[in-house]
């Protein structure tokens, strides 16, 4: 039987925290437990990579943070977004997801124009000042490093963009509602190397203003862009530390084996 006790879990000063979980447990179908007592703290304006083999619980953890698992799973334990208790039943989940946005593995733009993709949520909220919406379109596309490529075709279909451009559009769409946190579940796995590199540059530029938590299977990617890394194994968080420490000086044997490519 493998020892699944954490070998090291980094913590931060309370004032530096953006988001944290305490003893987070997730059970699918009400009974099958797939995440065990995950206690992780995320520091403001950093990028944290979540790594681990397929099925280790990375997406389960990530999706719990903005209540995307509500319909399929039972969530126990605590999630704190600053002073807000995310698991409280009376939380406005729509508002929560404006603060904690999400970008998925497959780019999923709406079948609408580039512009409409970005202003969709704002219009739904009753914003209709055209100048202000135009300003947000430009600001969001610039932040997602897509403006120069699309500024002359804002009213063309988003589906005509390349996969990499679509993924950056999905980031721009998420940024338009002014989130503090971006959750990214393998955002580059469907992209070619050039698009991946552009996406990584984009995320690095966003780090000064946003807190990002990103699942990745790509160890080089984790070490290139993340500040901190959490290693998941069979639903347990085994080790959490600065990315440099995790990759050069892992404390746990399972972490070391995973990083060296012995499994997963
Ligand atoms: N909606 C669901 N209903 C039931 N079981 C689920 C559901 N989603 C995930 N699981 C199970 O929970 C476990 C963890 O899955 P999860 O998707 O979190 O893994 P992961 O680390 O993201 O894997 P991958 O790297 O393949 O994306 C797996 O055993 C999976 O089959
Ligand atoms: Mg996953």
Coordinates of C-alpha atoms and ligand atoms in Angstrom, one line a residue:
X1 CA 0.0 0.0 0.0
X2 CA 1.4 3.3 -1.0
X3 CA 1.8 6.0 1.6
X4 CA -0.5 8.8 0.4
X5 CA 0.2 11.2 3.2
X6 CA 1.4 14.6 2.0
X7 CA 5.2 15.0 2.0
X8 CA 5.1 18.8 2.0
X9 CA 2.3 21.4 1.6
X10 CA 3.4 25.0 1.3
X11 CA 1.4 27.7 3.1
X12 CA 1.4 31.5 2.8
X13 CA 0.7 34.5 5.0
X14 CA -3.0 35.1 5.3
X15 CA -2.7 38.6 3.7
X16 CA -1.2 37.1 0.5
X17 CA -4.0 34.6 -0.1
X18 CA -6.4 34.8 -3.0
X19 CA -8.1 31.4 -2.6
X20 CA -7.7 28.4 -0.3
X21 CA -9.2 25.1 0.5
X22 CA -9.2 23.2 3.7
X23 CA -9.9 19.4 3.8
X24 CA -11.7 19.6 0.5
X25 CA -13.4 16.2 -0.3
X26 CA -15.3 15.4 -3.4
X27 CA -17.6 12.5 -3.8
X28 CA -19.2 11.7 -7.1
X29 CA -22.7 10.3 -7.1
X30 CA -22.9 11.0 -3.4
X31 CA -20.6 8.2 -2.4
X32 CA -17.5 7.5 -4.6
X33 CA -14.8 9.6 -3.1
X34 CA -12.3 11.0 -5.7
X35 CA -10.7 13.8 -3.8
X36 CA -9.3 13.4 -0.2
X37 CA -8.7 16.3 2.2
X38 CA -7.1 18.7 -0.2
X39 CA -5.8 21.7 1.7
X40 CA -4.1 24.2 -0.7
X41 CA -3.5 27.9 -0.5
X42 CA -3.1 30.0 -3.6
X43 CA -1.2 33.2 -3.4
X44 CA -2.4 36.3 -5.2
X45 CA -1.0 37.1 -8.6
X46 CA 0.8 33.9 -9.1
X47 CA 0.4 30.9 -11.4
X48 CA 0.0 27.5 -9.8
X49 CA 0.3 24.4 -11.9
X50 CA -1.7 21.3 -10.9
X51 CA 0.1 18.1 -12.1
X52 CA -0.5 14.4 -11.7
X53 CA -1.5 11.3 -13.7
X54 CA -4.8 11.0 -15.5
X55 CA -7.6 10.4 -13.0
X56 CA -5.6 11.8 -10.1
X57 CA -8.3 14.5 -9.3
X58 CA -6.9 17.6 -10.8
X59 CA -10.0 18.6 -12.7
X60 CA -12.2 17.5 -9.8
X61 CA -10.3 19.9 -7.6
X62 CA -10.2 22.7 -10.1
X63 CA -13.9 22.5 -11.0
X64 CA -14.9 22.6 -7.3
X65 CA -13.3 26.0 -6.9
X66 CA -16.0 27.9 -8.8
X67 CA -18.8 25.4 -8.1
X68 CA -18.7 23.7 -11.5
X69 CA -19.1 20.3 -9.8
X70 CA -22.4 21.3 -8.1
X71 CA -24.6 19.1 -10.2
X72 CA -22.5 15.9 -10.2
X73 CA -20.7 15.8 -6.9
X74 CA -21.0 16.2 -3.2
X75 CA -18.4 18.7 -1.9
X76 CA -17.2 18.7 1.7
X77 CA -14.7 20.8 3.4
X78 CA -13.9 24.5 2.9
X79 CA -13.2 26.8 0.0
X80 CA -12.4 30.4 0.8
X81 CA -12.2 33.2 -1.7
X82 CA -10.9 36.0 0.4
X83 CA -13.6 36.2 3.1
X84 CA -16.2 34.4 1.1
X85 CA -17.2 30.8 1.9
X86 CA -17.6 29.4 -1.6
X87 CA -19.6 26.3 -0.6
X88 CA -22.3 28.2 1.2
X89 CA -25.7 27.1 -0.4
X90 CA -26.9 30.7 -0.8
X91 CA -24.0 31.9 -2.9
X92 CA -24.8 33.5 -6.2
X93 CA -22.9 31.1 -8.4
X94 CA -23.2 33.3 -11.4
X95 CA -21.5 36.2 -9.6
X96 CA -18.9 33.8 -8.1
X97 CA -17.9 32.7 -11.6
X98 CA -17.5 36.3 -12.7
X99 CA -14.8 36.5 -10.0
X100 CA -13.4 33.0 -10.6
X101 CA -13.5 32.5 -14.4
X102 CA -12.7 29.3 -16.2
X103 CA -11.0 28.3 -19.4
X104 CA -11.4 24.7 -20.7
X105 CA -9.3 22.2 -22.5
X106 CA -11.1 22.6 -25.8
X107 CA -11.6 26.2 -27.0
X108 CA -15.4 26.8 -26.7
X109 CA -16.2 30.1 -28.3
X110 CA -19.9 30.8 -28.8
X111 CA -20.9 30.5 -32.5
X112 CA -21.1 34.3 -32.7
X113 CA -18.8 37.1 -33.8
X114 CA -15.5 37.8 -32.0
X115 CA -17.0 40.9 -30.5
X116 CA -20.2 39.2 -29.4
X117 CA -18.2 36.5 -27.6
X118 CA -16.6 39.2 -25.4
X119 CA -19.6 41.3 -24.7
X120 CA -22.1 38.5 -24.2
X121 CA -22.0 38.3 -20.4
X122 CA -21.8 42.1 -20.1
X123 CA -24.9 42.6 -22.2
X124 CA -26.7 39.9 -20.3
X125 CA -25.9 42.0 -17.2
X126 CA -27.6 45.0 -18.8
X127 CA -24.5 46.9 -20.0
X128 CA -25.4 48.5 -23.3
X129 CA -23.1 51.6 -23.6
X130 CA -21.6 51.0 -27.0
X131 CA -18.4 53.0 -26.4
X132 CA -17.8 51.3 -23.1
X133 CA -18.4 47.8 -24.7
X134 CA -16.0 48.7 -27.5
X135 CA -13.4 49.7 -25.0
X136 CA -13.8 46.4 -23.1
X137 CA -13.5 44.4 -26.3
X138 CA -10.2 46.1 -27.1
X139 CA -8.9 45.9 -23.6
X140 CA -9.8 42.2 -23.2
X141 CA -8.3 41.2 -26.6
X142 CA -5.2 43.2 -25.9
X143 CA -4.8 41.5 -22.5
X144 CA -5.2 38.1 -24.1
X145 CA -2.6 39.1 -26.8
X146 CA -5.1 38.7 -29.6
X147 CA -6.0 42.2 -30.5
X148 CA -3.5 42.7 -33.4
X149 CA -4.6 39.5 -35.0
X150 CA -8.3 40.2 -35.0
X151 CA -8.8 44.0 -34.8
X152 CA -9.9 44.1 -38.4
X153 CA -12.4 41.3 -38.2
X154 CA -14.2 41.8 -34.9
X155 CA -17.6 41.1 -36.5
X156 CA -16.5 37.9 -38.2
X157 CA -17.3 34.5 -36.7
X158 CA -15.2 33.4 -33.8
X159 CA -15.3 29.9 -35.3
X160 CA -13.2 31.0 -38.2
X161 CA -10.2 31.6 -35.9
X162 CA -7.5 29.0 -35.4
X163 CA -7.6 26.8 -32.3
X164 CA -4.9 28.8 -30.6
X165 CA -6.7 32.1 -31.4
X166 CA -10.0 30.6 -30.2
X167 CA -8.4 29.7 -26.9
X168 CA -7.0 33.2 -26.5
X169 CA -10.5 34.5 -27.3
X170 CA -11.8 32.3 -24.5
X171 CA -9.3 34.0 -22.2
X172 CA -10.4 37.4 -23.4
X173 CA -14.0 36.4 -22.8
X174 CA -13.2 35.3 -19.3
X175 CA -11.3 38.6 -18.7
X176 CA -14.1 40.8 -19.9
X177 CA -16.1 40.4 -16.7
X178 CA -13.0 41.4 -14.6
X179 CA -12.3 38.2 -12.7
X180 CA -9.6 37.9 -10.0
X181 CA -8.9 34.3 -10.6
X182 CA -8.6 32.3 -13.8
X183 CA -9.0 28.5 -13.6
X184 CA -7.4 26.8 -16.6
X185 CA -7.9 23.1 -17.3
X186 CA -5.2 22.0 -19.8
X187 CA -5.7 25.1 -21.8
X188 CA -2.9 24.3 -24.3
X189 CA -3.5 20.6 -24.8
X190 CA -5.3 21.0 -28.1
X191 CA -2.8 23.5 -29.4
X192 CA 0.3 23.3 -31.7
X193 CA 3.7 24.3 -30.3
X194 CA 3.5 27.9 -31.7
X195 CA 0.0 28.5 -30.3
X196 CA 1.1 27.0 -27.0
X197 CA 4.0 29.3 -26.8
X198 CA 1.8 32.3 -27.5
X199 CA -0.7 31.2 -24.9
X200 CA 2.1 30.8 -22.3
X201 CA 3.3 34.3 -23.1
X202 CA -0.2 35.5 -22.6
X203 CA -0.5 33.8 -19.2
X204 CA 2.8 35.2 -18.1
X205 CA 1.7 38.7 -19.0
X206 CA -1.5 38.3 -17.0
X207 CA 0.2 37.2 -13.9
X208 CA 0.7 40.7 -12.6
X209 CA -3.0 41.2 -12.4
X210 CA -4.7 37.8 -12.0
X211 CA -4.3 34.7 -9.9
X212 CA -4.2 31.6 -12.2
X213 CA -4.5 27.9 -11.4
X214 CA -3.7 25.7 -14.3
X215 CA -3.9 22.0 -14.8
X216 CA -1.2 20.7 -17.2
X217 CA 0.2 17.4 -18.2
X218 CA 3.2 19.1 -19.7
X219 CA 6.1 19.2 -17.2
X220 CA 8.1 21.7 -19.3
X221 CA 5.1 23.9 -19.4
X222 CA 4.6 23.8 -15.6
X223 CA 8.3 24.6 -15.0
X224 CA 8.3 27.4 -17.7
X225 CA 5.4 29.4 -16.4
X226 CA 4.2 28.4 -12.9
X227 CA 5.4 29.8 -9.6
X228 CA 4.0 27.0 -7.5
X229 CA 3.1 23.4 -8.3
X230 CA 0.8 20.9 -6.6
X231 CA 1.2 17.2 -7.3
X232 CA -1.9 15.1 -7.2
X233 CA -1.9 11.3 -6.9
X234 CA -5.0 9.0 -6.6
X235 CA -7.1 11.9 -5.3
X236 CA -4.6 13.1 -2.8
X237 CA -2.4 16.2 -2.9
X238 CA 1.0 14.7 -2.2
X239 CA 3.2 17.7 -2.5
X240 CA 2.9 21.5 -2.9
X241 CA 5.8 23.8 -3.2
X242 CA 7.5 26.4 -5.3
X243 CA 7.9 25.0 -8.9
X244 CA 11.6 25.2 -8.6
X245 CA 11.6 23.0 -5.5
X246 CA 9.1 20.5 -6.8
X247 CA 11.2 20.0 -10.0
X248 CA 14.7 20.1 -8.6
X249 CA 14.2 18.8 -5.0
X250 CA 11.0 16.9 -4.6
X251 CA 10.5 15.8 -1.0
X252 CA 8.3 12.7 -1.7
X253 CA 9.3 9.6 -3.5
X254 CA 6.0 9.5 -5.5
X255 CA 6.5 13.1 -6.6
X256 CA 10.1 12.3 -7.7
X257 CA 8.9 9.2 -9.6
X258 CA 6.2 11.2 -11.4
X259 CA 8.4 14.0 -12.4
X260 CA 11.0 11.7 -13.7
X261 CA 8.4 10.1 -15.8
X262 CA 8.3 6.7 -14.1
X263 CA 4.5 6.7 -14.3
X264 CA 1.5 8.7 -15.5
Ligands
LIG1 N1 -18.6 13.6 -13.3 C1 -18.0 12.5 -12.8 N2 -18.7 11.5 -12.3 C2 -18.1 10.4 -11.7 N3 -16.8 10.2 -11.6 C3 -16.0 11.3 -12.1 C4 -16.6 12.4 -12.7 N4 -15.6 13.2 -13.1 C5 -14.4 12.6 -12.7 N5 -14.7 11.4 -12.2 C6 -13.7 10.5 -11.6 O1 -12.9 11.1 -10.7 C7 -11.5 10.7 -10.8 C8 -10.7 12.0 -11.0 O2 -11.0 12.5 -12.2 P1 -10.5 13.9 -12.7 O3 -11.2 14.2 -14.0 O4 -10.5 14.9 -11.6 O5 -8.9 13.6 -13.0 P2 -7.8 14.4 -13.7 O6 -6.6 14.4 -12.8 O7 -8.3 15.7 -14.2 O8 -7.5 13.5 -15.0 P3 -7.0 13.9 -16.5 O9 -5.6 14.3 -16.4 O10 -7.3 12.7 -17.3 O11 -7.9 15.0 -16.9 C9 -11.5 9.7 -11.9 O12 -11.5 8.4 -11.4 C10 -12.7 10.0 -12.7 O13 -13.2 8.9 -13.4
LIG2 MG1 -8.7 16.6 -16.0

